[in-house]
Coordinates of C-alpha atoms (C1' of nucleotides) in Angstrom, one line a residue:
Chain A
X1 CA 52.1 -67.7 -11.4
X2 CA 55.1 -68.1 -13.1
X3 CA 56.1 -72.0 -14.2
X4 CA 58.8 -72.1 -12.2
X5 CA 57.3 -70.9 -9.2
X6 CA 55.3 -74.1 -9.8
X7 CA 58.0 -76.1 -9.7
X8 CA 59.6 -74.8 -6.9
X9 CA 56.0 -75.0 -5.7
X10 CA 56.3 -78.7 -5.8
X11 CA 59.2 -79.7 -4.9
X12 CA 58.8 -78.2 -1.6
X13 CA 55.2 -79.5 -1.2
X14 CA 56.8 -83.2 -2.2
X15 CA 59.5 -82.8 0.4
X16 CA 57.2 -81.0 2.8
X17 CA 54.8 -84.3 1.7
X18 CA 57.1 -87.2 2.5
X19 CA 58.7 -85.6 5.4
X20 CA 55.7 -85.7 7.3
X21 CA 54.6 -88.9 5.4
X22 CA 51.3 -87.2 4.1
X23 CA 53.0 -89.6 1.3
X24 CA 53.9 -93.1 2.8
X25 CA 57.3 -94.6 2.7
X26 CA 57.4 -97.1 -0.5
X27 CA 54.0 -95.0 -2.5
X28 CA 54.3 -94.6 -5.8
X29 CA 54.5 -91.2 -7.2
X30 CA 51.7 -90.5 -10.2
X31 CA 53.4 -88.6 -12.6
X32 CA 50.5 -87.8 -14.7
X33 CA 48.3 -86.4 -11.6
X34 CA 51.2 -84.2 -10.5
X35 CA 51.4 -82.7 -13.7
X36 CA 47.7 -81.9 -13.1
X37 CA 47.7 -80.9 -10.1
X38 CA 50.6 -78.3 -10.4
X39 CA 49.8 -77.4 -14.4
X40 CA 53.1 -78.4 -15.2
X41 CA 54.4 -80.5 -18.2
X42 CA 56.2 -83.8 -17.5
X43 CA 59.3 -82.4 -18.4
X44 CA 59.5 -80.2 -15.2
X45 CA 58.1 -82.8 -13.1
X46 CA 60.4 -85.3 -14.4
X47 CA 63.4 -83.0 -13.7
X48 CA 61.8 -82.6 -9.9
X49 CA 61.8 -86.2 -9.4
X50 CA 65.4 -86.7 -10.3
X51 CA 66.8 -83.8 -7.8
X52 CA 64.5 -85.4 -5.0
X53 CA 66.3 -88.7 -5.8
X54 CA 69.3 -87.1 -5.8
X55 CA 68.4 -85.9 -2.0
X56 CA 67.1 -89.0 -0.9
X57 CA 63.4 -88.4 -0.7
X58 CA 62.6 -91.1 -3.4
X59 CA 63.9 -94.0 -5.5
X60 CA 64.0 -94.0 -9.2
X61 CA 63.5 -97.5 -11.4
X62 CA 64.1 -97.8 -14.7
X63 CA 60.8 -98.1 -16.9
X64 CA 59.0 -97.5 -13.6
X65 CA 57.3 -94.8 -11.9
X66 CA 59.5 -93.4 -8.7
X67 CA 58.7 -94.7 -5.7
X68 CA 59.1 -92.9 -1.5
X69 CA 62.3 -94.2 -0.5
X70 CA 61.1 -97.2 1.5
X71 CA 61.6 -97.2 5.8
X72 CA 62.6 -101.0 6.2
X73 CA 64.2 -103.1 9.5
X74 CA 66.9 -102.7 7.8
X75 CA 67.1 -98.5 7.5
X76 CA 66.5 -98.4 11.0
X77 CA 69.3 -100.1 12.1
X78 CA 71.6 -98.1 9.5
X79 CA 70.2 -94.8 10.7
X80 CA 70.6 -95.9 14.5
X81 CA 74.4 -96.4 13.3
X82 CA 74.9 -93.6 11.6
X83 CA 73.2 -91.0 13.3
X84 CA 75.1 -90.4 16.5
X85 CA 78.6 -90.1 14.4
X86 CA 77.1 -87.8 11.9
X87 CA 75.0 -85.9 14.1
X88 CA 78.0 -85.6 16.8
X89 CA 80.3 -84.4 14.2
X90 CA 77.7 -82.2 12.6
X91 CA 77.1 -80.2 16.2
X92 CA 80.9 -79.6 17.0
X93 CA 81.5 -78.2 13.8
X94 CA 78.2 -75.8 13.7
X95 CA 80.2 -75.0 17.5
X96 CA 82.8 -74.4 15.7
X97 CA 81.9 -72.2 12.9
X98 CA 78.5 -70.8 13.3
X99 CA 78.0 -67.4 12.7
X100 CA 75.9 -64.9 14.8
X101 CA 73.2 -64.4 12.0
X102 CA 73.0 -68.2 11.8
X103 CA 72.9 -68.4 15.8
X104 CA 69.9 -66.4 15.3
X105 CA 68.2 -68.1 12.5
X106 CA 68.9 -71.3 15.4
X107 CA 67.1 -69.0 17.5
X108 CA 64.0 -68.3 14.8
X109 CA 63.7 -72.0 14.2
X110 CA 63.3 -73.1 17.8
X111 CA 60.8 -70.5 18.8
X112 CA 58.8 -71.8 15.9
X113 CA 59.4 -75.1 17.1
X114 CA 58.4 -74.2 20.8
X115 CA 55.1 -73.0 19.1
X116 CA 54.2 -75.6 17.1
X117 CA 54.7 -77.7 20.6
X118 CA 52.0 -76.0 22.0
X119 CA 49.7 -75.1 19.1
X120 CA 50.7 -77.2 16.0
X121 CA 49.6 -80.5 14.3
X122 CA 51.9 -83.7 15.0
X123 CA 53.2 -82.6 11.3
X124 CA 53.6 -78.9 12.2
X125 CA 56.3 -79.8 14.7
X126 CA 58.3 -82.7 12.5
X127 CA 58.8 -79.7 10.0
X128 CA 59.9 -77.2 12.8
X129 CA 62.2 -79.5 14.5
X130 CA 63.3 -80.6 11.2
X131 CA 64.4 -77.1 10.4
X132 CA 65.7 -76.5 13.2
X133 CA 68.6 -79.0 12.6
X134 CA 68.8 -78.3 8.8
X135 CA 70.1 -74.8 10.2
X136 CA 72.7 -76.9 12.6
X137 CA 73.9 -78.4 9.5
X138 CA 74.1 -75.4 7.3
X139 CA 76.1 -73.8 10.3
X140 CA 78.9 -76.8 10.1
X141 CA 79.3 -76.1 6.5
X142 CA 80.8 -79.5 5.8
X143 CA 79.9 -80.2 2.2
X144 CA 81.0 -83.7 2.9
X145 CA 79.2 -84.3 6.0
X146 CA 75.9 -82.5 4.8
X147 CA 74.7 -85.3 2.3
X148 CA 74.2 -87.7 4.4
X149 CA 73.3 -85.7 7.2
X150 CA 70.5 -84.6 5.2
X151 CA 69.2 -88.3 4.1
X152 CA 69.5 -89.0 8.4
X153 CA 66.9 -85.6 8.9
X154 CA 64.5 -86.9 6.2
X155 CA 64.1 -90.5 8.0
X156 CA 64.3 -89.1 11.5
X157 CA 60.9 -86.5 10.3
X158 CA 59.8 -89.7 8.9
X159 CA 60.4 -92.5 12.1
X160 CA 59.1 -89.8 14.7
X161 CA 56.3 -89.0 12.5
X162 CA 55.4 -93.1 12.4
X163 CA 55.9 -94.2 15.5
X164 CA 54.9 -90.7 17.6
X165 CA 51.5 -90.8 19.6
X166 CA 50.2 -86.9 21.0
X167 CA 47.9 -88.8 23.4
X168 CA 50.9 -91.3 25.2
X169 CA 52.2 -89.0 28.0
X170 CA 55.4 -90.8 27.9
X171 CA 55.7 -89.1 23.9
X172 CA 54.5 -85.6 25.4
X173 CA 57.2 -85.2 27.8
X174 CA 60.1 -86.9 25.4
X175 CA 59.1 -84.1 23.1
X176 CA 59.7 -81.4 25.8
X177 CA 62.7 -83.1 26.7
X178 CA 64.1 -82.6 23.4
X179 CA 62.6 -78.9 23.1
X180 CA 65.4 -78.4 26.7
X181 CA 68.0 -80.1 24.6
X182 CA 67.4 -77.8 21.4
X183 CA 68.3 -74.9 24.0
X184 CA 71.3 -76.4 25.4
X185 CA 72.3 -77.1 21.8
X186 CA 71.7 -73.1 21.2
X187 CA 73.8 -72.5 24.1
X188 CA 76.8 -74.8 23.5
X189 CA 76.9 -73.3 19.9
X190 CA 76.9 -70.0 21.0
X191 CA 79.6 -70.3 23.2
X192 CA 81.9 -71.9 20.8
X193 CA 81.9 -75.2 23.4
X194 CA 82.7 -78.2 20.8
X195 CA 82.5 -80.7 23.3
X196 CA 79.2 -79.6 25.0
X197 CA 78.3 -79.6 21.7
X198 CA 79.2 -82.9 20.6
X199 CA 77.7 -84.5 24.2
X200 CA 74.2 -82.2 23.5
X201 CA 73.8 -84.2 20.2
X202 CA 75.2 -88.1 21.6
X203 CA 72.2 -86.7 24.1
X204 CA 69.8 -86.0 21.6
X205 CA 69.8 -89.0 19.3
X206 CA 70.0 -91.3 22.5
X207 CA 66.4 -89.8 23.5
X208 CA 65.0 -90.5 19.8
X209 CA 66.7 -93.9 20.2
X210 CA 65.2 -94.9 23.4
X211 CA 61.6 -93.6 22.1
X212 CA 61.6 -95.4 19.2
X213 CA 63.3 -98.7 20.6
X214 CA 60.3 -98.9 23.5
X215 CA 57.8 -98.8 21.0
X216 CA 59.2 -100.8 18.1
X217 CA 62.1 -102.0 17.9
X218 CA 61.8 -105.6 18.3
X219 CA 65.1 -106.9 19.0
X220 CA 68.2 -105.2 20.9
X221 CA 70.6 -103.0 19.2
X222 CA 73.9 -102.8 19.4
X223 CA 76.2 -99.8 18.2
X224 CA 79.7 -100.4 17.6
X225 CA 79.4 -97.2 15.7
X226 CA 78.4 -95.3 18.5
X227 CA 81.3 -96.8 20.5
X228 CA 83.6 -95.9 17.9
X229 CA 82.2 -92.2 17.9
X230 CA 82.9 -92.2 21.7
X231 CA 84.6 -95.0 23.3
Chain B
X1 CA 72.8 -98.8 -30.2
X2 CA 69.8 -98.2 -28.2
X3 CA 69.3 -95.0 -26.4
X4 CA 69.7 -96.0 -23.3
X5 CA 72.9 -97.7 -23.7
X6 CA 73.7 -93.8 -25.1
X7 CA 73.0 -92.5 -22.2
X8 CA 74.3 -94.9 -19.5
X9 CA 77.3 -94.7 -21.4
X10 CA 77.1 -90.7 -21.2
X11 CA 76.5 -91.0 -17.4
X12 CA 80.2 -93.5 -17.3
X13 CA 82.0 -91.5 -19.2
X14 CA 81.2 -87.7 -17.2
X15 CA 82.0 -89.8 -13.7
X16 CA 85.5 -91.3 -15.3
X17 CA 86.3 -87.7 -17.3
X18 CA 85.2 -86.2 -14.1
X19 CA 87.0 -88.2 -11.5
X20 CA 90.3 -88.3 -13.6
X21 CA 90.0 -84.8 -14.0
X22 CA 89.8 -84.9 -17.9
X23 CA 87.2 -82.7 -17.5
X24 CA 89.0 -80.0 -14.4
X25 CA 87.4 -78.8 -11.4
X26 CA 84.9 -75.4 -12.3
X27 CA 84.9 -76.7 -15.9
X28 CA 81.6 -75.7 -17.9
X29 CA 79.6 -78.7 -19.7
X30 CA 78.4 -77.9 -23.1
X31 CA 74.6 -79.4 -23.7
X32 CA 74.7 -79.4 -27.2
X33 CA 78.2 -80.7 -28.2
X34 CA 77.9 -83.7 -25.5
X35 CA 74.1 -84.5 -27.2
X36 CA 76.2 -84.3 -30.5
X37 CA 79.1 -86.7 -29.8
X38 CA 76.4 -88.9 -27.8
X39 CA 73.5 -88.6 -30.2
X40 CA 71.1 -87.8 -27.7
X41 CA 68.5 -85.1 -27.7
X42 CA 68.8 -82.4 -24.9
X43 CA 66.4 -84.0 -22.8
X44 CA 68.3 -87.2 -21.2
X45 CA 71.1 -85.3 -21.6
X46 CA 69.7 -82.8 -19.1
X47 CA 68.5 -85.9 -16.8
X48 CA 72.0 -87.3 -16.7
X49 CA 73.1 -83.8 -15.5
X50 CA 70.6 -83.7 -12.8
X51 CA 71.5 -87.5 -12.1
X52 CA 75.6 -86.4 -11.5
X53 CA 74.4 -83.8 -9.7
X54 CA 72.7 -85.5 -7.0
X55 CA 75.9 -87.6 -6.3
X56 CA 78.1 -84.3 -6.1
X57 CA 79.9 -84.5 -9.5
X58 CA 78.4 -81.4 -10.8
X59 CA 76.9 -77.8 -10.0
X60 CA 73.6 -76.8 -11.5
X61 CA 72.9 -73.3 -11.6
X62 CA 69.7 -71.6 -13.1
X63 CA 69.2 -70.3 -16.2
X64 CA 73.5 -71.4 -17.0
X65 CA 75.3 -74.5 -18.1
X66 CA 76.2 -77.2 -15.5
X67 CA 79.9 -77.0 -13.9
X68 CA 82.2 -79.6 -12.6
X69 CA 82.0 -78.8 -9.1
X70 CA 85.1 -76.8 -7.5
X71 CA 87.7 -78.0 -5.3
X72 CA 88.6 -75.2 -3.9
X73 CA 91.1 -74.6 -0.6
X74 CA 87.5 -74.9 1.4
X75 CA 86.8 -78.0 0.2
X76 CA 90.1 -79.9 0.6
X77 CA 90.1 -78.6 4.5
X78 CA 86.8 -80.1 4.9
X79 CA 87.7 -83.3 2.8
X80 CA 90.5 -83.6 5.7
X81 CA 88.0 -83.0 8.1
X82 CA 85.0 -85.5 7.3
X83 CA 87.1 -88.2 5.5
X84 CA 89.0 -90.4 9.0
X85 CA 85.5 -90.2 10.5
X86 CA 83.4 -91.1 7.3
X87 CA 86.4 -93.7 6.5
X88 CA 86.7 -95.5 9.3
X89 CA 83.3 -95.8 9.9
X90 CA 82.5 -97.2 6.4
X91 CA 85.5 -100.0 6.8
X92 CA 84.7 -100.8 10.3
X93 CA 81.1 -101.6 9.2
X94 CA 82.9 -103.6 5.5
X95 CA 85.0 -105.9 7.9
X96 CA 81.2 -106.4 10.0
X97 CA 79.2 -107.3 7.0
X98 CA 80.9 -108.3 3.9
X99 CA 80.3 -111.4 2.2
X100 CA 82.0 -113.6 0.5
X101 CA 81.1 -112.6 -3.2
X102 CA 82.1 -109.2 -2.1
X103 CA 85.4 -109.9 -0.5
X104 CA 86.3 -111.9 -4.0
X105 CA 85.3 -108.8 -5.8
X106 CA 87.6 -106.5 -3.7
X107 CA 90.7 -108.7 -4.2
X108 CA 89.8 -108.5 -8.0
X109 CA 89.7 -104.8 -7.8
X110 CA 93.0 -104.8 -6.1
X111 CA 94.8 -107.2 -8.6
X112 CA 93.3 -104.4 -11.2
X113 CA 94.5 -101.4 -8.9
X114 CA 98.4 -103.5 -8.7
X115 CA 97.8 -104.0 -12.9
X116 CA 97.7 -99.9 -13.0
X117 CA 100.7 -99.4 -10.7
X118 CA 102.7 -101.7 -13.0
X119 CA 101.6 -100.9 -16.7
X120 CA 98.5 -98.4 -16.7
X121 CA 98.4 -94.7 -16.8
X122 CA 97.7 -92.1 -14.1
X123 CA 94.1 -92.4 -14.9
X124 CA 93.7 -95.6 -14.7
X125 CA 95.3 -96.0 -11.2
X126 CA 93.1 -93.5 -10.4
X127 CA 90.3 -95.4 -11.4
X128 CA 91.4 -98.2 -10.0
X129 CA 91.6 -97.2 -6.9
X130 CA 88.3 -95.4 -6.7
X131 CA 86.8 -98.7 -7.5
X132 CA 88.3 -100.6 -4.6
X133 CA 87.0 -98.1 -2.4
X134 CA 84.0 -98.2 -3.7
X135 CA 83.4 -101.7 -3.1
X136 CA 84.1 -101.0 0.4
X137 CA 81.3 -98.6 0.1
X138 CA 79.4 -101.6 -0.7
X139 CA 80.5 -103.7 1.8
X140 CA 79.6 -101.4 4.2
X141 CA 75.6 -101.3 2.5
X142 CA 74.7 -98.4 5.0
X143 CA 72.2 -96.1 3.4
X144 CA 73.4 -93.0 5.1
X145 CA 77.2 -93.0 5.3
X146 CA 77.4 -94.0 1.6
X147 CA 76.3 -90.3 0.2
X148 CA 79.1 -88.2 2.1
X149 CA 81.3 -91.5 1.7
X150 CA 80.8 -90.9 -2.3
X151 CA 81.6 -87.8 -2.1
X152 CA 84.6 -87.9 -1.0
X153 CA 85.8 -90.7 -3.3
X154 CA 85.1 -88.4 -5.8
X155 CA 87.3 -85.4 -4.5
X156 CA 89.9 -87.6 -3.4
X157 CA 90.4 -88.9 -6.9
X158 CA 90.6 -85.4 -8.4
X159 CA 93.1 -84.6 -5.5
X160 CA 95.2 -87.6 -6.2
X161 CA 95.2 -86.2 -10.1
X162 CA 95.8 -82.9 -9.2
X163 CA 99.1 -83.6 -6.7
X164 CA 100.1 -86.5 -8.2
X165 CA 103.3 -86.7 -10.0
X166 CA 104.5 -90.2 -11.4
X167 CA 108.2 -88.7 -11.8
X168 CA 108.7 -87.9 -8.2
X169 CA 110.0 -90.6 -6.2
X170 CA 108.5 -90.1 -2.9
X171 CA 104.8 -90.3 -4.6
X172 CA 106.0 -93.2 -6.1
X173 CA 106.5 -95.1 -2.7
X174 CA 103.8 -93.8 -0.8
X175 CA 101.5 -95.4 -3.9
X176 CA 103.1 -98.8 -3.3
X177 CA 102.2 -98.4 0.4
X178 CA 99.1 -97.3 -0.4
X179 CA 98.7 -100.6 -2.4
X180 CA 100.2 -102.8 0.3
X181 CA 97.6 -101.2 2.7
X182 CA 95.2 -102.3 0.4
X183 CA 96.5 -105.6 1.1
X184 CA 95.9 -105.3 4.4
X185 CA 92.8 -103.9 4.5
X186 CA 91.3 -107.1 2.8
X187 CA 92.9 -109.0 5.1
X188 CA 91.4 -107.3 7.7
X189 CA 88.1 -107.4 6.1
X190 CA 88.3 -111.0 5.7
X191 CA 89.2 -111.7 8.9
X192 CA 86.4 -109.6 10.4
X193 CA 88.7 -107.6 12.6
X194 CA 86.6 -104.7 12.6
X195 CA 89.4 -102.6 15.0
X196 CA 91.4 -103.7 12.3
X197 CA 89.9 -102.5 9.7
X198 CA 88.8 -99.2 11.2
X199 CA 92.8 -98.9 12.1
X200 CA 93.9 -99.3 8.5
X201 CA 91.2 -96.7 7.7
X202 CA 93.0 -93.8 9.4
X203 CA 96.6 -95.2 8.6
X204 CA 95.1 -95.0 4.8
X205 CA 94.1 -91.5 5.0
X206 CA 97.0 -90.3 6.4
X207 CA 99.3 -91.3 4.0
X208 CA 96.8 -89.0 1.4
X209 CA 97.3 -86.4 4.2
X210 CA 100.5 -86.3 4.7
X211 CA 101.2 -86.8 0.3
X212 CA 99.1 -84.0 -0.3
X213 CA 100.0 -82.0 3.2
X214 CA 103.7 -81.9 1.7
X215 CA 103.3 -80.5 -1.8
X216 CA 100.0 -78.0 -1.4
X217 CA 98.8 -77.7 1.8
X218 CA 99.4 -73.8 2.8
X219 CA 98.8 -73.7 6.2
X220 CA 98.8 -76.5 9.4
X221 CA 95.7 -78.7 9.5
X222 CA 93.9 -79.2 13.3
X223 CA 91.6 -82.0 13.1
X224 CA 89.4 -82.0 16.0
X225 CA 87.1 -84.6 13.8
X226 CA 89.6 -87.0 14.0
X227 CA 90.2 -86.9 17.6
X228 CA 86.5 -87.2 18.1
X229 CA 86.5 -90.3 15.9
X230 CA 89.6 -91.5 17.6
X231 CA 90.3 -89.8 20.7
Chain C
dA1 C1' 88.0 -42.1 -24.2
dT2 C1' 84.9 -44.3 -21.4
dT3 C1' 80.5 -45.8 -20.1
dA4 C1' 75.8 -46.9 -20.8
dT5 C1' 72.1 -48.7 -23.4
dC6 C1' 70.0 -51.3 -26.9
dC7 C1' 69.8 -55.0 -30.0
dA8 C1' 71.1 -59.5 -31.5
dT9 C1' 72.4 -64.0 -30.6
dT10 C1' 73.1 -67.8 -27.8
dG11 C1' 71.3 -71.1 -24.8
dC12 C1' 68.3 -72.5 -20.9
dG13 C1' 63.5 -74.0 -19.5
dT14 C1' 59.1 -75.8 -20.7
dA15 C1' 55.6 -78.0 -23.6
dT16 C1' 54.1 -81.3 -26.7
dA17 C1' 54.5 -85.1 -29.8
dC18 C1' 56.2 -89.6 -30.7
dA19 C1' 58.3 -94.2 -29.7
dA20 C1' 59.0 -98.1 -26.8
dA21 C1' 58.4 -100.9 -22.9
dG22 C1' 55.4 -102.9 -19.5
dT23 C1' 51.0 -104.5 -17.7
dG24 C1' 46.5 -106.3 -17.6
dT25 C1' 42.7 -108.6 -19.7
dA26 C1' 40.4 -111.4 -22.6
dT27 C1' 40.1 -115.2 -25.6
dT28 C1' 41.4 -119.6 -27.1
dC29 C1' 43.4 -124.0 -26.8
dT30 C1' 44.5 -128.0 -24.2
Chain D
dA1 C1' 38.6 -125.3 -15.9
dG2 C1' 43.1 -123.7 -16.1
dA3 C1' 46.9 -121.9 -18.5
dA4 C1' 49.1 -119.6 -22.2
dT5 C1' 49.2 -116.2 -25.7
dA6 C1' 48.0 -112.3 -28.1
dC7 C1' 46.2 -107.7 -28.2
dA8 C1' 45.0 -103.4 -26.3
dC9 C1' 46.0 -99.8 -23.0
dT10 C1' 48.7 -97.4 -19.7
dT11 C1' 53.0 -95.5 -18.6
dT12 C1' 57.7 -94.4 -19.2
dG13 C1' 61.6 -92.6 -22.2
dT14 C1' 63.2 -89.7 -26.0
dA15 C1' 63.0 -86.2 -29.7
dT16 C1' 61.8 -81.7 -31.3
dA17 C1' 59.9 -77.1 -31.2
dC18 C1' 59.0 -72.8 -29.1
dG19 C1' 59.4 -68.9 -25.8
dC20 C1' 62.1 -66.3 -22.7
dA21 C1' 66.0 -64.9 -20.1
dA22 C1' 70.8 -63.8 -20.0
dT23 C1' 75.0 -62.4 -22.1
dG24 C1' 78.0 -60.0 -25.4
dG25 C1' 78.9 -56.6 -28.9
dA26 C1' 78.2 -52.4 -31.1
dT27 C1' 76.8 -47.8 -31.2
dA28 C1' 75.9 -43.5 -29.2
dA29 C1' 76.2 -40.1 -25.7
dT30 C1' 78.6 -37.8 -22.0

DNA sequence: ATTATCCATTGCGTATACAAAGTGTATTCT
DNA sequence: AGAATACACTTTGTATACGCAATGGATAAT
């Protein structure tokens, strides 16, 4: 295997890693055991580190090891801004400009997602339904819009993945809820409807939102942002 | 001179040389003459690299020499797109949350931005005013706008230095207005009008729009982001 | 004359060695 | 006994060397 398969190797198993929080929010990343692990030299791994920085997945510190971005009180409340804005105006433009192999690829991604539903581990369906957006975002083609739509997918894998339960029944049918939604968003785009498109995803992220708020959030939230998205 | 001073310095000057356009749009960067005139080695040379890439002033490419990323007639069109949404959003939340060290350092920033009108070069203004939006970007402190909202501060320098001509009169006044809304948008900011604020965001960007609209733009511009931020 | 192929040279990617900064522990002094 | 300092060890940052892939030029063949 060739060294930069290895690489590649691990940066997807890091992403793949802190996405599902295999690797907790705020853990310190051994650089030495990684270069074990994947027989790399540090020099590779080093150069790994800084793209995921780059991404969002980790923090670097000067004469200090990097660290998993941290999930504090305080990113919540930014991602509970953010999200609806970005995530509206990430849906109307993949209704906008979408093309029918990307439509399909939508397609792909939800059937996996679907399966992983019935079949798959808790972390099986975080990385299906995180792909299946990644694709929503590759379809809007924004390369302004995409950066920090990414860093709002790698916290929402990484909230549902902390506060979700298999075993409440209340979870279980949010979950299916949001599988309907992922086929209404299929539809909208396909049919070029912005607006549907834009409602689907206000929809969406108000159902993550109201999950997450009955089980932990301890105060109330209030979203001029989300206002300001759509008044 | 320590090393690290070397390379922090390095990092400055590729972001300034960058952002001024000193170094154009789709530029290749040279490894070993920038290790020369910074006396590094290739190695945190290459880590800077990765560094500017994560925030979006370079391409990497595999087995080829970084490249200033492009600006090409795709990215201005999305620039126009994402930019009132990401904008007002980021000085909605600056006029929610800014304190009163930061408010101090954004009237500093001005006074510098009114110095460059006055005396400095292109360059400088251009600086300058990529500073005092920066600050904003501060102000704001939202994890997930601030990545596209960097973005674009970078591209809307390198647009202002690409249209901008200091001989032609009408640039000249939309500059001072752009100053005097400025002006107002601390005001705003201080006041903690955050309709305010989020109104001087779009009235901002339109004077860019409309500058740059005039002298390049090829074709009419629909912005169906804007009416979703601002219906 | 034009194109294709091969060789040389340039330069990118990785590994390893070295230097410096930080951290933890042990010992000594108060 | 507690605190402070010094020393050792761990870990991070930088420099250099080596191997390989890609590109360009030259030569030969059609």
């Amino acid at each position: 295997m060739a060294a930069r398969d290895r690489k590649t190797a691990l940066s997807t198993h890091l992403k793949h890693a802190i996405l599902t929080t295999a690797i907790r929010p705020g853990a310190d990343l051994d650089e030495a055991a990684i270069c074990g692990a994947f027989e790399l030299s540090r020099t590779p791994v080093r150069e790994v580190f800084r793209e995921l920085a780059g991404l969002g997945y980790v923090d670097l510190r000067d004469n200090r090891g990097p660290r998993v971005s941290d999930l504090s009180h305080t990113t919540l409340r930014d991602f509970f801004l953010a999200a609806p804005m970005i995530y509206g105006a990430i849906l109307r433009l993949a209704a906008h400009n979408a093309t029918d192999v990307q439509i399909q690829a939508l397609r792909g991604a939800q059937e996996t997602f679907r399966a992983a539903l019935r079949v798959g581990s808790t972390p099986d369906r975080t990385l299906a339904n995180n792909r299946f957006h990644e694709i929503t975002g590759e379809m809007a083609g924004n390369i302004y819009l995409l950066p920090s739509f990414h860093r709002l997918l790698i916290d929402h894998a990484r909230i549902s993945m902390t506060f979700y339960r298999p075993e409440n029944s209340t979870m279980a049918e949010n979950v299916s809820e949001a599988s309907r939604q992922h086929d209404a968003i299929i539809d909208a785009i396909a049919a070029r409807d912005e607006a549907a498109a834009a409602h689907l995803a206000e929809d969406h992220w108000n159902l993550s939102r109201h999950q997450i708020e009955r089980f932990v959030m301890p105060s109330a939230l209030d979203l001029p942002m989300g206002s300001h998205a759509r008044p």
